[in-house]
PDB file of C-alpha atoms in Angstrom:
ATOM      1  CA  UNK P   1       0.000   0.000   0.000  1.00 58.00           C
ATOM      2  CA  UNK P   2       1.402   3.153  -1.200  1.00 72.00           C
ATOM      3  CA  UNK P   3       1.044   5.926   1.770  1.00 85.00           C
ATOM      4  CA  UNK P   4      -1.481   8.794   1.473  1.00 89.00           C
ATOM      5  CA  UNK P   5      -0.834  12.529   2.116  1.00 93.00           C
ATOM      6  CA  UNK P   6      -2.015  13.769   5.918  1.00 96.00           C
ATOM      7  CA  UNK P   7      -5.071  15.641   4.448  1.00 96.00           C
ATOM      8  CA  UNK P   8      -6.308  12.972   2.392  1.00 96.00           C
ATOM      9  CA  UNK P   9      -6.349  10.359   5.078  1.00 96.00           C
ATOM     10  CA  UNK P  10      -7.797  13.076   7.895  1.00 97.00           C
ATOM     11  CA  UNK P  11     -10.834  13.515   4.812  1.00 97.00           C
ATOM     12  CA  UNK P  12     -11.378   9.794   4.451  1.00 96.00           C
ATOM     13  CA  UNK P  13     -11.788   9.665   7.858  1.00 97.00           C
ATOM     14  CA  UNK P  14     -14.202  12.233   7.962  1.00 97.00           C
ATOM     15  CA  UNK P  15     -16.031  10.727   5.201  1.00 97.00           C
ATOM     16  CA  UNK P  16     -16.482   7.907   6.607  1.00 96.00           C
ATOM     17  CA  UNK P  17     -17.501   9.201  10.069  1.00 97.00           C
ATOM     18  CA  UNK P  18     -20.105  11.396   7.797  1.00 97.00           C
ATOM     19  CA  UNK P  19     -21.246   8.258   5.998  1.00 96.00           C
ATOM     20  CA  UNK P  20     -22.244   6.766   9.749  1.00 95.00           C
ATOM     21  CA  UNK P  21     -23.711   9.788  10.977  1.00 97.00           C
ATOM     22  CA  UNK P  22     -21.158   9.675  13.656  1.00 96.00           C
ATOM     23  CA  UNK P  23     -18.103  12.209  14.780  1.00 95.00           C
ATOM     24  CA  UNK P  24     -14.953  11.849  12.767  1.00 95.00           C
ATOM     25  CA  UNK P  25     -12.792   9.938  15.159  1.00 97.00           C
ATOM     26  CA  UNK P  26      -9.285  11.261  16.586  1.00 98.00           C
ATOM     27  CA  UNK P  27      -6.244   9.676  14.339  1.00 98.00           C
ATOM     28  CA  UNK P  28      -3.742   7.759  15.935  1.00 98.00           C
ATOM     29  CA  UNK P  29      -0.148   7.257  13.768  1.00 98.00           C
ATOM     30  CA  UNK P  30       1.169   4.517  14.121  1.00 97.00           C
ATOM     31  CA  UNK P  31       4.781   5.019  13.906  1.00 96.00           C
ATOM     32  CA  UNK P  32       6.224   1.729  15.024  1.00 94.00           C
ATOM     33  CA  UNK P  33       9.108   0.430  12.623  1.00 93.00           C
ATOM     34  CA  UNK P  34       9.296   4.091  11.008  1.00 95.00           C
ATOM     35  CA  UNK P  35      12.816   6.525  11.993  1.00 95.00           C
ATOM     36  CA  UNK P  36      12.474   9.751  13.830  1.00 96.00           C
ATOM     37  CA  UNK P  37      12.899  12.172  10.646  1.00 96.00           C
ATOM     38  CA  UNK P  38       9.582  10.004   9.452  1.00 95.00           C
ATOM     39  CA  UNK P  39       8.089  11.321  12.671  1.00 96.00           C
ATOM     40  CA  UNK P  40       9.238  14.303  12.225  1.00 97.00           C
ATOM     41  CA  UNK P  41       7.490  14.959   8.580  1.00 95.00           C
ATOM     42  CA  UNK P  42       3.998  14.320   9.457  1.00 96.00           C
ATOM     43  CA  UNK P  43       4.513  16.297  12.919  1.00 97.00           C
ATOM     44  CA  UNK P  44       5.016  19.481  10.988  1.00 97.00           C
ATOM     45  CA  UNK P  45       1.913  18.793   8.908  1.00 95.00           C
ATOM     46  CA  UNK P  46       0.275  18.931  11.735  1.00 96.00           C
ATOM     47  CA  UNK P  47      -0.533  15.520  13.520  1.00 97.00           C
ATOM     48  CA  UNK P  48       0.265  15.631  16.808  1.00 98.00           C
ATOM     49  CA  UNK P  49      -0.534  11.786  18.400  1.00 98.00           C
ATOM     50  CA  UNK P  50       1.898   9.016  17.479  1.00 98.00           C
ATOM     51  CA  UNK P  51       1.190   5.250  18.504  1.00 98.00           C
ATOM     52  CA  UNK P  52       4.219   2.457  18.908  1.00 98.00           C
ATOM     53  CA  UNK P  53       4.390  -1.001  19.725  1.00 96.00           C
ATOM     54  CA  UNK P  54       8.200  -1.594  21.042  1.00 96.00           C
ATOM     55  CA  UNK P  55       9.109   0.174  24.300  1.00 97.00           C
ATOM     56  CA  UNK P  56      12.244   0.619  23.873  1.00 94.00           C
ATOM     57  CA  UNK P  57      12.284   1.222  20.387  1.00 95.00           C
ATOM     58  CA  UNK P  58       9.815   4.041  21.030  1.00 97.00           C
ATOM     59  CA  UNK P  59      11.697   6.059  24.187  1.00 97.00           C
ATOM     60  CA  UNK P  60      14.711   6.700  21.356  1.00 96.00           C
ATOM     61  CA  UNK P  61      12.111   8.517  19.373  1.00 97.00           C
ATOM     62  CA  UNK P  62      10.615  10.189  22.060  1.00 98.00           C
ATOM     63  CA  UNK P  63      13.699  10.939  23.699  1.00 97.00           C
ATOM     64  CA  UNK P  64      15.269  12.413  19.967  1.00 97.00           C
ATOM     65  CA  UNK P  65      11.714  14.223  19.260  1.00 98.00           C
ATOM     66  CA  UNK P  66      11.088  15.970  22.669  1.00 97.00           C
ATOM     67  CA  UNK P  67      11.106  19.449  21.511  1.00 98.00           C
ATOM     68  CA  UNK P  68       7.977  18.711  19.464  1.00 98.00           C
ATOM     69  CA  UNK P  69       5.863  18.263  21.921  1.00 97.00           C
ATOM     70  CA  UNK P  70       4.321  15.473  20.825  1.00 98.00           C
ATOM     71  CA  UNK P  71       1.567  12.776  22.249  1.00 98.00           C
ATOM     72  CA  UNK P  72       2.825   9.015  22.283  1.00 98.00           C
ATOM     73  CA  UNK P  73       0.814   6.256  22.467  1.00 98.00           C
ATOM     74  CA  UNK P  74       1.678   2.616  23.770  1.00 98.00           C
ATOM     75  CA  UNK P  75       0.027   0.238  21.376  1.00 98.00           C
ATOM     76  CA  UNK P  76       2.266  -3.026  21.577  1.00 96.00           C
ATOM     77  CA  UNK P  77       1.795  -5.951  23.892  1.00 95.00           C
ATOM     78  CA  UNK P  78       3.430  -4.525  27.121  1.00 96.00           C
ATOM     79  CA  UNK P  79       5.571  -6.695  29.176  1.00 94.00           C
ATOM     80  CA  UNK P  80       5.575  -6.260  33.182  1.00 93.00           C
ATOM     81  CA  UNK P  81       9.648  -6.067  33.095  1.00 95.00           C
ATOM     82  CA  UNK P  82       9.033  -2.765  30.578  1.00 96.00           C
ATOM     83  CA  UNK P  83       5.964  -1.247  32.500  1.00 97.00           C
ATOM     84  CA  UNK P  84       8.810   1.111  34.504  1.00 97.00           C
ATOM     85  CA  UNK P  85      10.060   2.503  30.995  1.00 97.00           C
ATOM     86  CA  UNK P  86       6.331   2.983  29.719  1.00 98.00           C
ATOM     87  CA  UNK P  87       5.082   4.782  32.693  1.00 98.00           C
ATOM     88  CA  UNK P  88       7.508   7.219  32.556  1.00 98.00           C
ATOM     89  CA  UNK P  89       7.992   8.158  28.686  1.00 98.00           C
ATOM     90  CA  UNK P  90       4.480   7.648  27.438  1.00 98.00           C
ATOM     91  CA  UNK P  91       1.181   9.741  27.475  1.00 98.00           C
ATOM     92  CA  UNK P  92      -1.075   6.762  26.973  1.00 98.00           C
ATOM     93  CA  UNK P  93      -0.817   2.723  26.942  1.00 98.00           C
ATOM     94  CA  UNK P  94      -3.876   1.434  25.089  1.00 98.00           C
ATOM     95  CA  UNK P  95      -2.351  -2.482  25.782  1.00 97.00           C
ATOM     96  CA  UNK P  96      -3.662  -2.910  29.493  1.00 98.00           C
ATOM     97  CA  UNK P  97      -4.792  -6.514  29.733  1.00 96.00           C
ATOM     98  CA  UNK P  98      -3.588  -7.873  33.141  1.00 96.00           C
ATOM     99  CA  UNK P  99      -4.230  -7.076  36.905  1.00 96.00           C
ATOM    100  CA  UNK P 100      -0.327  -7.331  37.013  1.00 96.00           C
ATOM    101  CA  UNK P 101      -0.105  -4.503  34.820  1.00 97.00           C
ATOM    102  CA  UNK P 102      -2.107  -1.939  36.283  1.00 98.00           C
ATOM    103  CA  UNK P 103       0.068  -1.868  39.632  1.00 97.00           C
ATOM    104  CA  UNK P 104       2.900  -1.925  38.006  1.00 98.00           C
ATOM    105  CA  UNK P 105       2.201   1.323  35.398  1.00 98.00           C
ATOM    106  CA  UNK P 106       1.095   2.500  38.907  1.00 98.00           C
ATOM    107  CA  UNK P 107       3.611   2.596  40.380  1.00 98.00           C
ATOM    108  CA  UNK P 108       6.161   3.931  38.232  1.00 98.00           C
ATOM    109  CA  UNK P 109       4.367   6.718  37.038  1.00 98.00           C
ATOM    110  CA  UNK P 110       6.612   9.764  38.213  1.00 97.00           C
ATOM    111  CA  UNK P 111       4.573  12.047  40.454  1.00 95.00           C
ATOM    112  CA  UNK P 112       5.308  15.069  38.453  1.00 95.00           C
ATOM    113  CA  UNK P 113       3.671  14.162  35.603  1.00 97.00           C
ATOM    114  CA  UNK P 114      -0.321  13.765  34.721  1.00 98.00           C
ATOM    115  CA  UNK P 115      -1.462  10.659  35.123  1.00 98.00           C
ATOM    116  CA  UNK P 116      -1.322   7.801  32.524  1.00 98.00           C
ATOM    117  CA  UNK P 117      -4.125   7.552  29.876  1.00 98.00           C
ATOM    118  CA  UNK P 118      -4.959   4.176  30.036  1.00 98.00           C
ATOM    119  CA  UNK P 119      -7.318   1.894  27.790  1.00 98.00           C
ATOM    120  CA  UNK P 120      -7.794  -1.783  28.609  1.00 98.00           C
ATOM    121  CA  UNK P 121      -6.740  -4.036  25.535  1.00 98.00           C
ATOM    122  CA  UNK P 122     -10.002  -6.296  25.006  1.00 97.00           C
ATOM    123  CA  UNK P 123      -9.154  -9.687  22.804  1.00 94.00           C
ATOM    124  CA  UNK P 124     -12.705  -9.714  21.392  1.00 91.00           C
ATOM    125  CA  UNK P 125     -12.487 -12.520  18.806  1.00 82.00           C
ATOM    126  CA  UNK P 126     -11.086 -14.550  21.766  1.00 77.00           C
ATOM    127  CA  UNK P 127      -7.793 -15.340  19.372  1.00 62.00           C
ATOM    128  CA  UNK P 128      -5.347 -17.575  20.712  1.00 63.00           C
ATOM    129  CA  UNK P 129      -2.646 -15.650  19.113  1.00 65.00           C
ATOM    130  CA  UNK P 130      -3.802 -11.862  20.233  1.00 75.00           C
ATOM    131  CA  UNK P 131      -3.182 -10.412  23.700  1.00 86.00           C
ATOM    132  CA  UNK P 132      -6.195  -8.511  25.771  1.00 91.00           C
ATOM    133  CA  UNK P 133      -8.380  -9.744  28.342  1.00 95.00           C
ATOM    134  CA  UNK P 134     -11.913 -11.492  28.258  1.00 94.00           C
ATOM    135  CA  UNK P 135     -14.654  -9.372  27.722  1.00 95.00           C
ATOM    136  CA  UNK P 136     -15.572 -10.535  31.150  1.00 95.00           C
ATOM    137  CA  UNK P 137     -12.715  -9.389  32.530  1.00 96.00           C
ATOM    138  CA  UNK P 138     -13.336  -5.532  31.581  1.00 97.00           C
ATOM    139  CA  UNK P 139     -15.265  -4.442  34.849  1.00 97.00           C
ATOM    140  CA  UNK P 140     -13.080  -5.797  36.848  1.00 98.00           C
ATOM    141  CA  UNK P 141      -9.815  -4.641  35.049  1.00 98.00           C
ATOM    142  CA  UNK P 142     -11.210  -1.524  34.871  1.00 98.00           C
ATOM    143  CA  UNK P 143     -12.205  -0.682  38.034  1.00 98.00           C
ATOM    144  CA  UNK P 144      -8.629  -1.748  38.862  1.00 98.00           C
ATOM    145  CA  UNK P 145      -7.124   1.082  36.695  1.00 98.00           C
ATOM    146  CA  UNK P 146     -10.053   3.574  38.055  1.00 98.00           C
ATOM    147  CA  UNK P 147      -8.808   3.040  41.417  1.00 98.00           C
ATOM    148  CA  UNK P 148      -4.731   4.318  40.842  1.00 98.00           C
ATOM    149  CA  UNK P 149      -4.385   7.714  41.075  1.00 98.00           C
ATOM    150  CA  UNK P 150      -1.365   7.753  38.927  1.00 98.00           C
ATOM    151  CA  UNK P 151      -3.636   6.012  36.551  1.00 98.00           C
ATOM    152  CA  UNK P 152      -6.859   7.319  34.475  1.00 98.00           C
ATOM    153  CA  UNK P 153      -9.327   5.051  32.581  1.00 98.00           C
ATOM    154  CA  UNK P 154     -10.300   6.374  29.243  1.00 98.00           C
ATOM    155  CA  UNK P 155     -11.936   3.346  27.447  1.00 98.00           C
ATOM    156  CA  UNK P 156     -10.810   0.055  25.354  1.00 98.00           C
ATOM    157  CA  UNK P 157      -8.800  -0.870  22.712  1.00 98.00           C
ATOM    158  CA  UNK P 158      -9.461  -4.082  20.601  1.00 96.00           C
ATOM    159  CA  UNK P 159      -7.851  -5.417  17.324  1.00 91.00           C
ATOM    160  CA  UNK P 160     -10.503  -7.146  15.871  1.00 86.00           C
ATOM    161  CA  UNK P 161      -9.998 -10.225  13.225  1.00 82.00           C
ATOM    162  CA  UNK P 162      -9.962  -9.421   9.676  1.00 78.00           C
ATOM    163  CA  UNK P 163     -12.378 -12.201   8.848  1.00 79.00           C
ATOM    164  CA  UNK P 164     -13.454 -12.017   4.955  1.00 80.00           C
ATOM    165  CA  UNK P 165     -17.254 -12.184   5.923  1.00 83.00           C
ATOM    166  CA  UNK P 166     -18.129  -8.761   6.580  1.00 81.00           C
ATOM    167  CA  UNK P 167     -20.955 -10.148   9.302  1.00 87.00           C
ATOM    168  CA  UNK P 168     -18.748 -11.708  11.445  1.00 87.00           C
ATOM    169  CA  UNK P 169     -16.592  -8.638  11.515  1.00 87.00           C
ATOM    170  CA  UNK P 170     -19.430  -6.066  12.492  1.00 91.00           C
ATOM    171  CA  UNK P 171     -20.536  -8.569  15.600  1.00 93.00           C
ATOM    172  CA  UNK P 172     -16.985  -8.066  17.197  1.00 93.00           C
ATOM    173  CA  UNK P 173     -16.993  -4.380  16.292  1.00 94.00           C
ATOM    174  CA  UNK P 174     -20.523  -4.438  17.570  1.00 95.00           C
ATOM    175  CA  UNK P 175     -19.731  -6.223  20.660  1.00 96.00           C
ATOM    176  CA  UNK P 176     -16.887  -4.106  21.695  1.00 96.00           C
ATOM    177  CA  UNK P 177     -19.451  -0.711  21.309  1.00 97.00           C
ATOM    178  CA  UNK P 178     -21.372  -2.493  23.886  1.00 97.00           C
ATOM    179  CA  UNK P 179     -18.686  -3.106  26.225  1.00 97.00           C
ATOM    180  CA  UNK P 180     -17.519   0.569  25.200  1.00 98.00           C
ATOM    181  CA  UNK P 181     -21.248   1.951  26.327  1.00 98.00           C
ATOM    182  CA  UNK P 182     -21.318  -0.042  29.602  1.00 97.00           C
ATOM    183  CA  UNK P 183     -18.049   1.354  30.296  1.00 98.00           C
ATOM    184  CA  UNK P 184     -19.072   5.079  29.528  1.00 97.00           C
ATOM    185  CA  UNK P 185     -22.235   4.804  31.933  1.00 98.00           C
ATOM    186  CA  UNK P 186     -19.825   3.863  34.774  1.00 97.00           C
ATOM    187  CA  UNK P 187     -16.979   6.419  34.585  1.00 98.00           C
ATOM    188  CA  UNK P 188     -17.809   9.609  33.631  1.00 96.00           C
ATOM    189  CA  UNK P 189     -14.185   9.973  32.298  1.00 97.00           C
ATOM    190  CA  UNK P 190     -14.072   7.245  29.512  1.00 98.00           C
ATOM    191  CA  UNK P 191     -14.504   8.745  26.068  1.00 98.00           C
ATOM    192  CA  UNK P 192     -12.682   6.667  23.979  1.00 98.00           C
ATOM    193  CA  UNK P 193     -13.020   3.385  21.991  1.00 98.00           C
ATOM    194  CA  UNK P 194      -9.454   2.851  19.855  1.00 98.00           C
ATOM    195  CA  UNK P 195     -10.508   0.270  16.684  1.00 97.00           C
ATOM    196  CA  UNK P 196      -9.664   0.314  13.308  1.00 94.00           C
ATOM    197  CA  UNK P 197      -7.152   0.613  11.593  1.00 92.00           C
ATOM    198  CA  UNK P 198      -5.869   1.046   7.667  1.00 88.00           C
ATOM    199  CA  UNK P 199      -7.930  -1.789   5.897  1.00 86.00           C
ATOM    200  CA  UNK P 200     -10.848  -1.416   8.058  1.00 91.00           C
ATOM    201  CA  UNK P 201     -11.356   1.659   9.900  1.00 93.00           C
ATOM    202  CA  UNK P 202     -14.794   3.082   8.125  1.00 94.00           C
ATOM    203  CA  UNK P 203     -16.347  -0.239   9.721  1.00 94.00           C
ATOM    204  CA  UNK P 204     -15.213   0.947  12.986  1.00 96.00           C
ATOM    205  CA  UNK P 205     -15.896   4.383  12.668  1.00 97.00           C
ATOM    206  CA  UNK P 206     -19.671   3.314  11.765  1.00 96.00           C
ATOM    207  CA  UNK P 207     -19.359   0.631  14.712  1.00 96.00           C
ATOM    208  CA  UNK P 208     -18.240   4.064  17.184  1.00 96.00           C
ATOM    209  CA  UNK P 209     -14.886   3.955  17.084  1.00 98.00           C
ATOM    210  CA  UNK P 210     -13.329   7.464  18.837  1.00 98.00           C
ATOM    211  CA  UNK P 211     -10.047   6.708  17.562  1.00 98.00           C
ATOM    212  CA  UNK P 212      -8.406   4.970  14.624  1.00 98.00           C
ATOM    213  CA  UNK P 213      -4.935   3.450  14.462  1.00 97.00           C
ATOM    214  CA  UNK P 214      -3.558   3.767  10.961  1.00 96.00           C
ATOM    215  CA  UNK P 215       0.205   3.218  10.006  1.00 94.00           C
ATOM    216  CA  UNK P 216       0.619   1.782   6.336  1.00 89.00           C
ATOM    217  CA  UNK P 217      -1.940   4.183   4.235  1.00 89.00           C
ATOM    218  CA  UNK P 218      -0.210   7.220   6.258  1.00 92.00           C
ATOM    219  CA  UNK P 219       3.475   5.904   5.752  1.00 90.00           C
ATOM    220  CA  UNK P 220       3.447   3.111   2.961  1.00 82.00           C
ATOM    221  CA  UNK P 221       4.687  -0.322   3.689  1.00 76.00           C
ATOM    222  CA  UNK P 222       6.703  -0.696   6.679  1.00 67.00           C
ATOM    223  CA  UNK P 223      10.861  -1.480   6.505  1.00 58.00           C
ATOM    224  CA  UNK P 224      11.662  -4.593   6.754  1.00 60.00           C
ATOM    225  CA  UNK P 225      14.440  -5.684   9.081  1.00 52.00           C
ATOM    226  CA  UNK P 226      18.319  -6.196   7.361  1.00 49.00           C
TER     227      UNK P 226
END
């Protein structure tokens, strides 16, 4: 997929949302795999929030692109030995999927900054290879993260299959707006439901996705390793 220009993909979205009679959702770029100067471009087009999936790979950005002032997002599977680095160098973690977790982001996040956005990671297709927890695990995950101070629940993230029949994938998109709305009656804070991403974000924006995660339409096929 060849990568689209920052205004074109911000109007598709909009389309879309416009299509559903919904709000255009935020955009999320998702940066992982893609050097600082890459960064760097779209930043001074304008887009300010940035999503990655390696920790570490992710604080030399961050660390190299300070002075922009921009908003990272954790997207990746997060492991418990890397919660320390996440806590302190990102804005949000949309991966939270384990009571284990939640302490530990916790309890590293440095008093003197805000607390960390936090979105619980729901495996909603139930996929053996995906991380997230049960859909019957959200209340109680949740109320887990509502309960840290250092900590603020803003909604869920999900990766849904990309199963050919278009039915199937509307009942998980479907499914997670009803875990989304449950959520949303509870905390008056959470305003955000992260799905969708490059091949199949106008059936999440029409499904209520808040936010979209797209990488490969905004910067073309990702390098591959030497």
């Amino acid at each position: 997929m060849s990568a689209l220009p920052l205004p074109t993909i911000l109007l598709n979205l909009h389309n879309a949302a416009a299509a559903a009679g919904r709000p255009a959702p935020r955009l999320l770029a998702v940066s992982k795999t893609q050097p600082a100067d890459a960064v760097a471009a779209l930043a001074a087009q304008g887009q300010r929030a940035f999503g990655e999936n390696y920790v570490q790979e992710a604080v030399a950005k961050i660390d190299a692109l300070a002075a922009l002032g921009l908003e990272w997002h954790l997207i990746g599977h997060l492991q418990s030995n890397k919660a320390e680095l996440a806590a302190r160098h990102f804005h949000w973690v949309q991966s939270v999927d384990r009571p284990r977790l939640v302490a530990a982001l916790a309890a590293h996040r440095p008093a003197g900054l805000p607390p960390l956005e936090v979105l619980v990671q729901v495996n909603i297709d139930d996929e053996g290879s995906k991380h997230g927890c049960r859909p019957d695990a959200v209340p109680a995950l949740a109320a887990a993260i509502a309960a840290e101070p250092r900590l603020r629940l803003r909604g869920l993230m999900a990766i849904p299959a990309p199963w050919p029949d278009a039915e199937r994938r509307a009942r998980a998109f479907e499914a997670m707006r009803a875990l989304f709305q449950a959520l949303e009656a509870q905390y008056p804070q959470v305003d955000t439901l992260s799905m969708g991403m490059s091949g199949d974000y106008p059936e999440a924006i029409a499904h209520g996705a808040t936010m979209v995660r797209i990488g490969t339409a905004l910067f073309g096929a990702r390098p591959r390793p030497a």
